[in-house]
Amino acid sequence: MAAQPEFKQQPGDIKNIIEHKKQRNSLASASEKLIPTILFIIASISILTTAGIVVTLLTETIAFFQQVPFGEFFTGKILKPLSQNPEFGILPLINGTIISSLIAIIIAGPIGIMTAVYLSEYASERVRKILKPLLEILAGIPTIVYGFFAFTFVTPILREIIPGMGATNILSPGLVMGVMIIPMIASLSEDALISVPNSMREGALAMGATKLETTFRVVIPAALSGIIASFVLGISRAIGETMIVTIASGSSKNFTFDVTQSMQTMTAYIVEVAGGDAPAGSTIYYSLYAVAMTLFIFTLLMNVLARYVSRRFREEY
Amino acid sequence: MLKYIDQADVQKRMNYRIWKNSLCKALFLFAAMFGLIVLAILLVRVFFQGVNWIDMEFIASKLSTNADRAGIMGAILGTFWLMVVVIPATLIIGIGTAIYLELYAKKGRMQALVQTNIANLAGVPSIVYGLLGLTVFVRAMDFGNIVLAGGLTLSLLVLPIVIVAAQEAIRSLPQHLSEASYGMGATKWQTVKNVVLPAALPSILTGSILAFSRAIGETAPLTVIGIPALLIPFPGGIMDTFTVLPMQIYYWTLDSSLVAEYANLAAATIVVLLLMLFILNFIAVLIRNKFQKRY
């Protein structure tokens, strides 16, 4: 190894060494000052993203409401963007969105929480270690695959069972969305259940309660805030879900409660309009943003609510 | 006292309660298996529907309206170029943000604001990111529907996952690692660069790979940006128009009511896509197991 110049220096050259060190240190301290600034700029991108979303949605939505009255949009039961006399009522889309999300949560809620109870209260450590990652696979499957599954497998089966069911309907994507959000609800609820301290379970068991009674009278009430939050997040996820409903629920803008009918959700409308050639500046084009804004506010409120519930009603032990 | 207790009645009730417990245990087990059963049906069905269509010709050919000659090479190349944009953009922004929040930011209102903001971004529906991409990258910056625009949109979408993963990785490092570095006279950035980042990298990568596999499977934002699916030339760089496997599946599924064979093509594409995702997840697990260190 070649000797470095510093080591050759005589003690008299100590000044040189100090000079050399000073130079290096000033370079280092310059980068020490610069790097926090660079990192700050990088970190602000997430704020910029939010600002970008809000500004784009807001400006185009305002433009939309200059062409379509506020009241007509939010109370109109008819959505006919392409007709001669276009009508822009968002109620059919909200209707479709809520119905599909309700079907999903009716499936995913009970199954998700029962799965969570099994994993946290009944399963042995070994079973848990196998089941959990397997369930996570379910969450990692792209939603387009679920869409394909709903359209080519679930819908034909439902049509066999229920006469008069359309090739596109809201029931099939709702059910499949339910399966999609099971792992999410299960894993969040399980987190809530597991964080209930063991001393509470042991207290109930010592009183002679069975595991079932302990779970339903002690553990679940104690973890209720977390469980409710997981439901709310699940619904929010179903509201924002796009590809399953786009493929399997069709594009009829029906305002109905009949789940065998084709209905359109807010997300599916966005795909339909953005995918078609809506000329920039037309009312249809602006309606895209007005619907997206409504969707954004819906999911934002749900997410804030979930965080509020889990924080406000958390029991501290 | 004991003579007032009807032993037979107690016994009966206890049996009932224990029986109920066992019944519910079976019910809960079934619920836990329900998702897996559906998953198994889905995978088996897609596999058998699609596997016959997968051969070298299907992998290597161009798209075609003729089902017999259609292939997915264009979509595979599109995914490759998309990742060329997504991976560096997400890693740099994600890790940078995490380092700033965990190590540089003062604990205060600003930091709390950024943190809340990231949590909210994670809950924004992916299709809204599509509109952001359409407005900002495709229209305002006038990129058109090229790889760069799609890649940046997807980067923003998966960014919260990477930031949170990186933050947790940095936070879980023991204090004495960086203290030792400071004790040796290292500056803050030297400590971050030489001690904190290398130690946190395996778990950051595990989280990031999951984010990338999310980006590979994402469809909704790309439909909004206006990614075409049929008959476009192979993309050769990040400035070309492109398509990806999920878009292929989308169009073939929609058109399967017109041409029945398209459903098989969609299934075959799903098999390829899922295979890619499973390999990625497997790599993530390998990294996690190999580098799982306890300090």
Coordinates of C-alpha atoms in Angstrom, one line a residue:
Chain A
M1 CA 0.0 0.0 0.0
A2 CA 1.4 3.4 -1.0
A3 CA 2.1 5.6 1.9
Q4 CA -0.2 8.6 2.0
P5 CA 1.5 12.0 1.7
E6 CA 0.4 13.1 5.2
F7 CA 2.4 10.3 6.9
K8 CA 5.6 11.5 5.2
Q9 CA 5.3 14.9 6.7
Q10 CA 7.7 15.9 9.4
P11 CA 6.3 17.3 12.7
G12 CA 7.3 20.7 11.4
D13 CA 4.7 20.4 8.7
I14 CA 1.8 20.1 11.1
K15 CA 0.6 23.4 9.8
N16 CA 0.1 21.8 6.4
I17 CA -1.8 18.9 7.9
I18 CA -4.1 21.4 9.7
E19 CA -4.6 23.3 6.5
H20 CA -5.4 20.1 4.6
K21 CA -7.9 19.0 7.3
K22 CA -9.5 22.4 7.2
Q23 CA -10.0 22.2 3.5
R24 CA -11.6 18.8 3.7
N25 CA -13.8 19.9 6.6
S26 CA -15.1 23.0 4.8
L27 CA -16.0 20.8 1.9
A28 CA -17.8 18.4 4.2
S29 CA -19.5 21.2 6.1
A30 CA -20.7 22.7 2.8
S31 CA -22.4 19.4 2.0
E32 CA -23.7 19.1 5.5
K33 CA -25.5 22.4 4.9
L34 CA -26.6 21.6 1.4
I35 CA -28.1 18.2 2.1
P36 CA -30.9 19.1 4.5
T37 CA -32.1 21.6 1.9
I38 CA -32.1 18.9 -0.9
L39 CA -33.8 16.5 1.4
F40 CA -36.4 19.1 2.3
I41 CA -37.1 19.7 -1.4
I42 CA -37.6 16.0 -2.0
A43 CA -39.8 15.7 1.1
S44 CA -42.0 18.5 -0.1
I45 CA -43.0 16.5 -3.2
S46 CA -45.6 14.7 -1.2
I47 CA -47.2 18.0 -0.2
L48 CA -46.9 19.1 -3.9
T49 CA -48.7 16.0 -5.0
T50 CA -51.7 16.7 -2.7
A51 CA -51.7 20.3 -3.8
G52 CA -51.6 19.2 -7.4
I53 CA -54.6 16.9 -6.9
V54 CA -56.6 19.5 -5.1
V55 CA -55.8 22.3 -7.5
T56 CA -56.4 20.3 -10.7
L57 CA -59.7 18.9 -9.4
L58 CA -60.9 22.2 -8.0
T59 CA -60.2 24.4 -11.0
E60 CA -61.9 22.1 -13.5
T61 CA -64.8 21.5 -11.1
I62 CA -65.3 25.2 -10.8
A63 CA -65.4 25.4 -14.6
F64 CA -68.0 22.6 -14.6
F65 CA -70.3 24.4 -12.2
Q66 CA -70.2 27.5 -14.4
Q67 CA -71.9 25.3 -17.0
V68 CA -74.1 23.1 -14.9
P69 CA -75.9 24.4 -11.8
F70 CA -74.8 23.0 -8.5
G71 CA -78.3 21.8 -7.5
E72 CA -78.9 19.9 -10.8
F73 CA -75.6 18.0 -10.3
F74 CA -76.2 16.9 -6.8
T75 CA -80.0 16.2 -7.0
G76 CA -80.3 15.1 -10.6
K77 CA -81.4 11.5 -11.0
I78 CA -80.5 11.4 -14.7
L79 CA -77.1 11.2 -16.2
K80 CA -77.0 11.6 -20.0
P81 CA -73.7 13.3 -20.9
L82 CA -73.8 12.3 -24.5
S83 CA -77.4 13.0 -25.4
Q84 CA -78.7 16.0 -27.4
N85 CA -79.9 17.7 -24.3
P86 CA -77.3 16.4 -21.8
E87 CA -78.2 16.0 -18.2
F88 CA -75.6 15.8 -15.5
G89 CA -77.1 14.4 -12.3
I90 CA -74.5 12.5 -10.2
L91 CA -77.1 10.5 -8.1
P92 CA -77.0 7.4 -10.4
L93 CA -73.2 7.2 -9.9
I94 CA -73.4 7.8 -6.2
N95 CA -76.2 5.2 -6.0
G96 CA -74.0 2.6 -7.9
T97 CA -71.0 3.4 -5.8
I98 CA -72.8 3.0 -2.5
I99 CA -74.6 -0.2 -3.5
S100 CA -71.5 -1.9 -4.7
S101 CA -69.6 -0.8 -1.6
L102 CA -72.4 -2.0 0.6
I103 CA -72.4 -5.5 -1.0
A104 CA -68.6 -5.6 -0.6
I105 CA -68.7 -4.7 3.1
I106 CA -71.6 -7.1 3.8
I107 CA -69.3 -9.9 2.5
A108 CA -65.9 -8.6 3.8
G109 CA -67.1 -7.3 7.2
P110 CA -68.2 -10.5 8.9
I111 CA -65.7 -12.8 7.1
G112 CA -62.9 -10.4 7.7
I113 CA -63.6 -10.0 11.4
M114 CA -64.2 -13.8 11.9
T115 CA -60.8 -14.4 10.2
A116 CA -59.2 -11.8 12.5
V117 CA -60.8 -13.5 15.5
Y118 CA -59.5 -16.9 14.4
L119 CA -56.0 -15.7 13.7
S120 CA -55.7 -13.8 17.0
E121 CA -57.6 -15.9 19.4
Y122 CA -57.9 -19.5 18.2
A123 CA -55.0 -20.2 15.8
S124 CA -51.7 -21.6 17.0
E125 CA -48.6 -19.7 16.2
R126 CA -47.7 -22.1 13.4
V127 CA -51.1 -21.9 11.7
R128 CA -51.0 -18.1 12.0
K129 CA -47.6 -18.0 10.3
I130 CA -48.9 -20.0 7.3
L131 CA -52.4 -18.4 7.0
K132 CA -51.3 -14.7 7.2
P133 CA -48.9 -14.6 4.3
L134 CA -51.4 -16.7 2.2
L135 CA -54.1 -14.1 2.9
E136 CA -51.7 -11.3 2.0
I137 CA -51.4 -12.9 -1.5
L138 CA -55.1 -12.1 -1.9
A139 CA -54.4 -8.5 -1.3
G140 CA -51.5 -8.4 -3.7
I141 CA -53.5 -9.6 -6.7
P142 CA -54.1 -6.8 -9.2
T143 CA -57.7 -5.6 -9.3
I144 CA -57.9 -6.1 -13.0
V145 CA -57.5 -9.9 -12.3
Y146 CA -60.5 -9.7 -9.9
G147 CA -62.3 -7.8 -12.7
F148 CA -61.7 -10.7 -15.1
F149 CA -62.8 -13.2 -12.4
A150 CA -66.0 -11.3 -11.8
F151 CA -66.9 -10.9 -15.4
T152 CA -66.0 -14.4 -16.7
F153 CA -66.6 -16.6 -13.7
V154 CA -68.9 -15.0 -11.0
T155 CA -71.4 -13.4 -13.3
P156 CA -72.1 -16.5 -15.4
I157 CA -72.6 -18.5 -12.1
L158 CA -75.0 -15.8 -10.8
R159 CA -76.9 -15.8 -14.1
E160 CA -77.5 -19.5 -13.6
I161 CA -78.8 -19.0 -10.1
I162 CA -80.8 -15.8 -10.6
P163 CA -83.0 -15.6 -13.6
G164 CA -83.1 -12.3 -15.4
M165 CA -79.7 -11.2 -14.3
G166 CA -77.8 -9.1 -16.8
A167 CA -74.4 -9.8 -18.4
T168 CA -73.3 -6.8 -16.5
N169 CA -74.7 -6.2 -13.0
I170 CA -73.6 -4.6 -9.7
L171 CA -73.9 -7.8 -7.6
S172 CA -71.0 -9.7 -9.1
P173 CA -68.4 -6.9 -8.8
G174 CA -69.7 -6.1 -5.3
L175 CA -69.2 -9.7 -4.2
V176 CA -65.7 -9.8 -5.7
M177 CA -64.7 -6.5 -4.2
G178 CA -65.8 -8.0 -0.9
V179 CA -63.3 -10.9 -1.4
M180 CA -60.7 -8.3 -2.4
I181 CA -61.0 -6.3 0.9
I182 CA -61.2 -9.4 3.2
P183 CA -57.4 -9.4 3.9
M184 CA -57.4 -5.7 4.6
I185 CA -60.2 -5.9 7.2
A186 CA -58.8 -9.1 8.6
S187 CA -55.3 -7.7 9.1
L188 CA -56.4 -4.4 10.5
S189 CA -58.9 -6.0 12.9
E190 CA -56.3 -8.6 13.9
D191 CA -53.9 -5.8 14.8
A192 CA -56.6 -4.3 17.0
L193 CA -57.5 -7.6 18.7
I194 CA -53.9 -8.6 19.3
S195 CA -53.1 -5.3 21.0
V196 CA -55.7 -6.1 23.7
P197 CA -53.6 -7.1 26.7
N198 CA -53.5 -10.8 27.7
S199 CA -54.4 -10.0 31.3
M200 CA -57.9 -9.1 30.2
R201 CA -58.4 -12.4 28.5
E202 CA -56.9 -14.3 31.4
G203 CA -59.3 -12.5 33.8
A204 CA -62.3 -13.6 31.8
L205 CA -61.0 -17.1 31.4
A206 CA -60.3 -17.4 35.1
M207 CA -64.0 -16.5 35.8
G208 CA -64.9 -19.6 33.9
A209 CA -65.8 -18.0 30.5
T210 CA -65.2 -20.0 27.4
K211 CA -62.9 -18.7 24.7
L212 CA -66.0 -17.6 22.7
E213 CA -67.5 -15.6 25.6
T214 CA -64.1 -14.0 26.3
T215 CA -63.7 -13.0 22.7
F216 CA -67.2 -11.5 22.3
R217 CA -67.7 -10.0 25.8
V218 CA -64.2 -8.8 26.5
V219 CA -61.7 -8.8 23.6
I220 CA -63.9 -7.5 20.8
P221 CA -65.5 -4.6 22.8
A222 CA -62.0 -3.6 23.9
A223 CA -60.8 -3.6 20.3
L224 CA -64.0 -2.1 18.9
S225 CA -62.5 1.2 17.7
G226 CA -59.8 -0.5 15.6
I227 CA -62.4 -2.9 14.2
I228 CA -64.7 0.0 13.2
A229 CA -61.8 1.8 11.7
S230 CA -61.0 -1.2 9.6
F231 CA -64.6 -1.4 8.3
V232 CA -64.5 2.3 7.4
L233 CA -61.2 1.9 5.5
G234 CA -62.6 -1.2 3.8
I235 CA -65.6 0.8 2.5
S236 CA -63.3 3.6 1.4
R237 CA -61.2 1.1 -0.5
A238 CA -64.4 -0.3 -2.2
I239 CA -65.6 3.2 -3.1
G240 CA -62.3 4.0 -4.8
E241 CA -62.0 0.6 -6.5
T242 CA -62.1 1.0 -10.3
M243 CA -61.2 -1.9 -12.6
I244 CA -63.6 -4.5 -11.1
V245 CA -66.7 -2.3 -11.4
T246 CA -65.6 -0.9 -14.8
I247 CA -65.4 -4.4 -16.3
A248 CA -68.3 -6.2 -14.5
S249 CA -70.9 -3.6 -13.7
G250 CA -71.4 -2.1 -17.1
S251 CA -72.0 1.5 -18.1
S252 CA -75.8 1.9 -17.7
K253 CA -76.4 4.9 -15.6
N254 CA -79.4 3.4 -13.8
F255 CA -80.8 4.9 -10.6
T256 CA -82.2 1.8 -9.0
F257 CA -81.8 -0.5 -6.1
D258 CA -82.1 -3.7 -8.1
V259 CA -78.7 -5.4 -7.7
T260 CA -79.2 -7.6 -10.8
Q261 CA -79.1 -4.5 -12.9
S262 CA -76.2 -2.8 -14.6
M263 CA -75.1 0.3 -12.7
Q264 CA -72.2 2.7 -13.0
T265 CA -70.0 3.8 -10.2
M266 CA -68.1 7.1 -10.0
T267 CA -64.8 5.4 -10.8
A268 CA -66.2 3.6 -13.8
Y269 CA -67.7 6.8 -15.1
I270 CA -64.2 8.4 -14.9
V271 CA -62.7 5.6 -16.9
E272 CA -65.5 5.7 -19.5
V273 CA -65.2 9.5 -20.0
A274 CA -61.4 9.7 -19.9
G275 CA -61.1 6.7 -22.2
G276 CA -63.5 8.2 -24.8
D277 CA -62.6 11.3 -26.6
A278 CA -64.1 14.0 -24.5
P279 CA -62.8 17.2 -26.1
A280 CA -61.0 19.5 -23.6
G281 CA -63.3 22.3 -22.5
S282 CA -66.6 20.5 -23.2
T283 CA -69.0 20.0 -20.4
I284 CA -68.4 16.2 -20.4
Y285 CA -64.7 16.8 -20.0
Y286 CA -65.4 19.0 -17.0
S287 CA -67.9 16.5 -15.5
L288 CA -65.0 14.1 -15.3
Y289 CA -63.3 16.3 -12.7
A290 CA -66.5 17.1 -10.9
V291 CA -67.2 13.4 -10.4
A292 CA -63.5 12.8 -9.4
M293 CA -63.7 15.7 -6.9
T294 CA -66.8 14.1 -5.3
L295 CA -65.0 10.7 -5.2
F296 CA -62.0 12.3 -3.7
I297 CA -64.0 14.0 -0.9
F298 CA -65.9 10.8 -0.2
T299 CA -62.8 8.8 0.3
L300 CA -61.0 11.6 2.2
L301 CA -63.8 11.9 4.6
M302 CA -63.9 8.1 5.2
N303 CA -60.1 8.0 5.8
V304 CA -60.2 10.9 8.2
L305 CA -63.2 9.3 10.0
A306 CA -61.3 6.0 10.3
R307 CA -58.3 7.7 11.8
Y308 CA -60.6 9.8 14.1
V309 CA -62.4 6.7 15.4
S310 CA -59.3 4.7 16.0
R311 CA -57.7 7.6 17.9
R312 CA -60.6 9.0 19.7
F313 CA -62.1 5.8 21.0
R314 CA -59.0 3.9 21.6
E315 CA -59.0 2.4 25.1
E316 CA -55.7 2.8 26.8
Y317 CA -54.6 0.0 29.1
Chain B
M1 CA -74.7 -24.1 50.2
L2 CA -73.7 -26.6 47.4
K3 CA -77.0 -28.4 47.7
Y4 CA -78.8 -25.4 46.2
I5 CA -76.8 -25.8 43.0
D6 CA -78.4 -28.1 40.5
Q7 CA -75.4 -30.1 39.3
A8 CA -77.2 -31.5 36.3
D9 CA -78.3 -28.1 35.1
V10 CA -74.8 -26.7 35.4
Q11 CA -73.4 -29.7 33.5
K12 CA -76.0 -29.2 30.8
R13 CA -75.2 -25.5 30.4
M14 CA -71.5 -26.1 30.4
N15 CA -71.8 -28.7 27.7
Y16 CA -73.9 -26.2 25.7
R17 CA -71.3 -23.4 26.2
I18 CA -68.4 -25.6 25.2
W19 CA -70.3 -27.0 22.2
K20 CA -71.0 -23.4 21.1
N21 CA -67.3 -22.5 21.5
S22 CA -66.3 -25.5 19.3
L23 CA -68.9 -24.7 16.7
C24 CA -67.8 -21.1 16.4
K25 CA -64.2 -22.1 16.3
A26 CA -65.0 -24.2 13.2
L27 CA -67.0 -21.3 11.8
F28 CA -64.1 -18.9 12.3
L29 CA -61.7 -21.4 10.7
F30 CA -64.0 -21.7 7.7
A31 CA -64.1 -17.9 7.4
A32 CA -60.4 -17.7 7.5
M33 CA -60.2 -20.3 4.7
F34 CA -62.9 -18.6 2.7
G35 CA -60.6 -16.1 1.1
L36 CA -58.1 -18.8 0.4
I37 CA -60.7 -21.0 -1.2
V38 CA -61.7 -18.2 -3.5
L39 CA -58.1 -17.5 -4.3
A40 CA -57.5 -21.1 -5.2
I41 CA -60.6 -21.2 -7.5
L42 CA -59.4 -18.0 -9.1
L43 CA -55.8 -19.2 -9.7
V44 CA -56.8 -22.7 -10.8
R45 CA -59.4 -21.4 -13.2
V46 CA -57.2 -18.7 -14.8
F47 CA -54.3 -21.1 -15.0
F48 CA -56.2 -23.8 -16.9
Q49 CA -57.9 -21.3 -19.1
G50 CA -54.7 -19.6 -20.0
V51 CA -51.9 -22.1 -19.9
N52 CA -52.6 -23.6 -23.3
W53 CA -52.1 -20.2 -25.0
I54 CA -48.7 -19.6 -23.4
D55 CA -45.9 -20.5 -25.7
M56 CA -42.8 -18.7 -27.0
E57 CA -44.9 -17.3 -29.8
F58 CA -47.4 -15.7 -27.4
I59 CA -44.6 -14.2 -25.3
A60 CA -42.6 -12.9 -28.2
S61 CA -45.2 -11.7 -30.7
K62 CA -46.8 -8.3 -31.3
L63 CA -50.3 -7.6 -30.5
S64 CA -52.8 -8.5 -33.2
T65 CA -56.5 -8.4 -33.7
N66 CA -56.2 -12.0 -34.8
A67 CA -56.4 -14.0 -31.5
D68 CA -54.2 -16.8 -32.9
R69 CA -51.3 -14.5 -33.6
A70 CA -51.6 -12.1 -30.7
G71 CA -48.8 -11.8 -28.3
I72 CA -47.7 -9.7 -25.4
M73 CA -44.1 -8.8 -26.1
G74 CA -45.1 -5.1 -26.5
A75 CA -46.7 -5.1 -23.1
I76 CA -43.7 -6.8 -21.4
L77 CA -41.3 -4.2 -22.9
G78 CA -43.8 -1.5 -21.8
T79 CA -43.6 -2.8 -18.3
F80 CA -39.8 -2.9 -18.4
W81 CA -39.5 0.7 -19.6
L82 CA -42.2 1.8 -17.1
M83 CA -40.1 0.3 -14.3
V84 CA -37.0 2.2 -15.6
V85 CA -38.9 5.3 -14.7
V86 CA -40.8 4.1 -11.6
I87 CA -37.9 2.5 -9.7
P88 CA -35.4 5.3 -9.5
A89 CA -38.0 8.0 -9.1
T90 CA -39.8 6.2 -6.3
L91 CA -36.6 5.2 -4.5
I92 CA -35.0 8.6 -4.6
I93 CA -38.1 10.5 -3.5
G94 CA -39.2 7.9 -1.0
I95 CA -36.0 7.3 0.8
G96 CA -35.1 11.0 0.7
T97 CA -38.4 11.9 2.2
A98 CA -38.1 9.3 4.9
I99 CA -34.5 10.4 5.8
Y100 CA -35.7 14.0 6.0
L101 CA -38.7 13.2 8.2
E102 CA -36.9 10.8 10.5
L103 CA -33.5 12.4 10.9
Y104 CA -33.6 16.0 9.8
A105 CA -37.0 17.5 10.4
K106 CA -37.7 19.2 13.6
K107 CA -40.5 17.5 15.5
G108 CA -43.2 20.1 15.1
R109 CA -46.2 21.2 13.1
M110 CA -44.5 21.0 9.7
Q111 CA -43.4 17.4 10.3
A112 CA -46.8 16.4 11.6
L113 CA -48.4 18.1 8.5
V114 CA -46.2 16.1 6.1
Q115 CA -46.9 12.9 8.0
T116 CA -50.7 13.4 7.9
N117 CA -50.4 14.3 4.3
I118 CA -48.6 11.0 3.5
A119 CA -51.3 9.1 5.3
N120 CA -54.0 10.8 3.3
L121 CA -52.2 10.3 0.0
A122 CA -52.1 6.6 0.7
G123 CA -55.9 6.6 0.8
V124 CA -56.5 8.5 -2.4
P125 CA -58.1 6.2 -5.0
S126 CA -55.6 5.3 -7.8
I127 CA -57.9 6.7 -10.4
V128 CA -57.5 10.2 -9.0
Y129 CA -53.8 9.9 -9.5
G130 CA -54.6 9.0 -13.1
L131 CA -56.4 12.4 -13.4
L132 CA -53.5 14.1 -11.8
G133 CA -51.2 12.5 -14.3
L134 CA -53.5 13.3 -17.2
T135 CA -53.7 17.0 -16.3
V136 CA -50.1 17.6 -15.2
F137 CA -47.9 15.2 -17.2
V138 CA -49.9 14.4 -20.3
R139 CA -51.6 17.8 -20.9
A140 CA -49.8 20.6 -19.0
M141 CA -46.2 19.4 -19.6
D142 CA -47.3 18.0 -22.9
F143 CA -45.6 14.6 -22.6
G144 CA -48.5 12.8 -24.3
N145 CA -49.3 9.3 -23.2
I146 CA -45.7 8.1 -23.1
V147 CA -43.8 5.9 -20.7
L148 CA -42.4 8.9 -18.8
A149 CA -45.9 10.3 -18.0
G150 CA -47.2 6.9 -16.9
G151 CA -44.1 6.1 -14.9
L152 CA -44.2 9.4 -13.0
T153 CA -47.9 9.0 -12.3
L154 CA -47.4 5.5 -10.9
S155 CA -44.4 6.7 -8.9
L156 CA -46.5 9.3 -7.1
L157 CA -49.2 6.6 -6.5
V158 CA -46.8 4.1 -4.8
L159 CA -44.7 6.7 -3.1
P160 CA -46.6 6.6 0.3
I161 CA -45.8 2.9 0.6
V162 CA -42.1 3.4 0.1
I163 CA -41.9 6.4 2.4
V164 CA -43.7 4.5 5.2
A165 CA -41.5 1.4 4.7
A166 CA -38.3 3.5 4.7
Q167 CA -39.4 5.4 7.8
E168 CA -40.1 2.2 9.7
A169 CA -36.8 0.8 8.6
I170 CA -34.9 3.8 9.8
R171 CA -36.9 4.1 13.0
S172 CA -36.3 0.4 14.0
L173 CA -32.5 0.8 13.9
P174 CA -31.0 0.9 17.3
Q175 CA -29.7 4.3 18.5
H176 CA -26.2 3.0 19.3
L177 CA -25.4 2.5 15.6
S178 CA -25.5 6.1 14.8
E179 CA -24.1 7.1 18.2
A180 CA -21.0 5.0 17.5
S181 CA -20.6 6.8 14.2
Y182 CA -20.9 10.2 15.8
G183 CA -18.5 9.1 18.4
M184 CA -15.9 8.4 15.7
G185 CA -16.2 12.0 14.7
A186 CA -18.5 11.4 11.6
T187 CA -20.8 14.2 10.6
K188 CA -24.5 13.8 10.3
W189 CA -24.6 13.1 6.5
Q190 CA -21.6 10.8 6.8
T191 CA -23.5 8.8 9.5
V192 CA -26.6 8.7 7.3
K193 CA -24.7 7.7 4.2
N194 CA -22.3 5.2 5.7
V195 CA -24.2 3.7 8.7
V196 CA -28.0 4.4 8.7
L197 CA -28.7 3.8 5.0
P198 CA -26.8 0.5 4.6
A199 CA -28.3 -0.9 7.7
A200 CA -31.8 0.1 6.8
L201 CA -31.5 -0.8 3.1
P202 CA -32.8 -4.5 3.2
S203 CA -36.1 -3.6 4.8
I204 CA -36.5 -0.5 2.6
L205 CA -36.0 -2.8 -0.4
T206 CA -38.5 -5.3 0.8
G207 CA -41.1 -2.6 1.1
S208 CA -40.1 -1.0 -2.2
I209 CA -40.4 -4.3 -4.1
L210 CA -44.0 -4.6 -2.9
A211 CA -44.6 -1.1 -4.1
F212 CA -43.2 -1.9 -7.5
S213 CA -45.3 -5.0 -7.8
R214 CA -48.3 -2.8 -7.0
A215 CA -47.2 -0.4 -9.8
I216 CA -46.9 -3.3 -12.3
G217 CA -50.4 -4.5 -11.6
E218 CA -52.0 -1.1 -11.6
T219 CA -54.5 -0.4 -14.4
A220 CA -56.9 2.4 -13.5
P221 CA -54.5 5.4 -13.7
L222 CA -53.2 4.2 -17.0
T223 CA -56.7 3.9 -18.5
V224 CA -57.3 7.5 -17.5
I225 CA -54.0 8.7 -19.0
G226 CA -55.1 7.1 -22.2
I227 CA -52.7 4.2 -22.7
P228 CA -53.5 2.4 -26.0
A229 CA -53.6 -1.3 -26.1
L230 CA -53.7 -2.4 -29.7
L231 CA -51.3 -2.3 -32.6
I232 CA -48.6 0.0 -31.4
P233 CA -44.9 -0.5 -32.2
F234 CA -42.6 -1.9 -29.5
P235 CA -41.5 0.8 -27.1
G236 CA -37.7 1.5 -27.3
G237 CA -37.3 4.0 -24.6
I238 CA -39.1 6.2 -22.0
M239 CA -40.3 8.7 -24.6
D240 CA -42.3 6.1 -26.5
T241 CA -46.0 5.3 -26.3
F242 CA -46.5 2.0 -24.6
T243 CA -48.9 -0.5 -23.2
V244 CA -48.6 -2.9 -20.2
L245 CA -49.9 -6.3 -19.3
P246 CA -52.9 -5.1 -17.1
M247 CA -54.1 -2.9 -20.0
Q248 CA -53.9 -5.9 -22.3
I249 CA -56.0 -7.9 -19.8
Y250 CA -58.5 -5.1 -19.6
Y251 CA -59.1 -4.8 -23.3
W252 CA -59.2 -8.5 -23.9
T253 CA -61.6 -9.0 -21.1
L254 CA -63.9 -6.3 -22.4
D255 CA -63.8 -7.7 -25.9
S256 CA -64.3 -11.2 -24.8
S257 CA -68.1 -10.8 -25.2
L258 CA -67.4 -10.1 -28.9
V259 CA -64.6 -12.6 -29.6
A260 CA -64.8 -15.5 -27.1
E261 CA -61.1 -16.4 -27.6
Y262 CA -60.0 -13.1 -26.2
A263 CA -61.0 -14.4 -22.7
N264 CA -58.4 -17.1 -23.1
L265 CA -55.8 -14.5 -24.2
A266 CA -56.7 -12.4 -21.1
A267 CA -56.3 -15.5 -18.9
A268 CA -52.9 -16.3 -20.4
T269 CA -51.8 -12.7 -19.9
I270 CA -52.9 -13.0 -16.3
V271 CA -50.8 -16.1 -15.8
V272 CA -47.7 -14.2 -17.0
L273 CA -48.5 -11.2 -14.9
L274 CA -49.1 -13.2 -11.7
L275 CA -45.9 -15.1 -12.3
M276 CA -44.0 -11.9 -12.5
L277 CA -45.6 -10.6 -9.3
F278 CA -45.0 -13.9 -7.4
I279 CA -41.3 -13.8 -8.4
L280 CA -41.0 -10.2 -7.2
N281 CA -42.7 -11.1 -3.9
F282 CA -40.5 -14.1 -3.5
I283 CA -37.4 -11.9 -4.0
A284 CA -38.8 -9.5 -1.3
V285 CA -39.2 -12.4 1.1
L286 CA -35.7 -13.6 0.3
I287 CA -34.2 -10.2 1.0
R288 CA -36.2 -10.0 4.3
N289 CA -35.0 -13.4 5.5
K290 CA -31.4 -13.0 4.3
F291 CA -30.8 -9.6 5.9
Q292 CA -32.9 -9.9 8.9
K293 CA -30.4 -8.8 11.5
R294 CA -30.8 -8.1 15.1
Y295 CA -28.6 -5.5 16.6

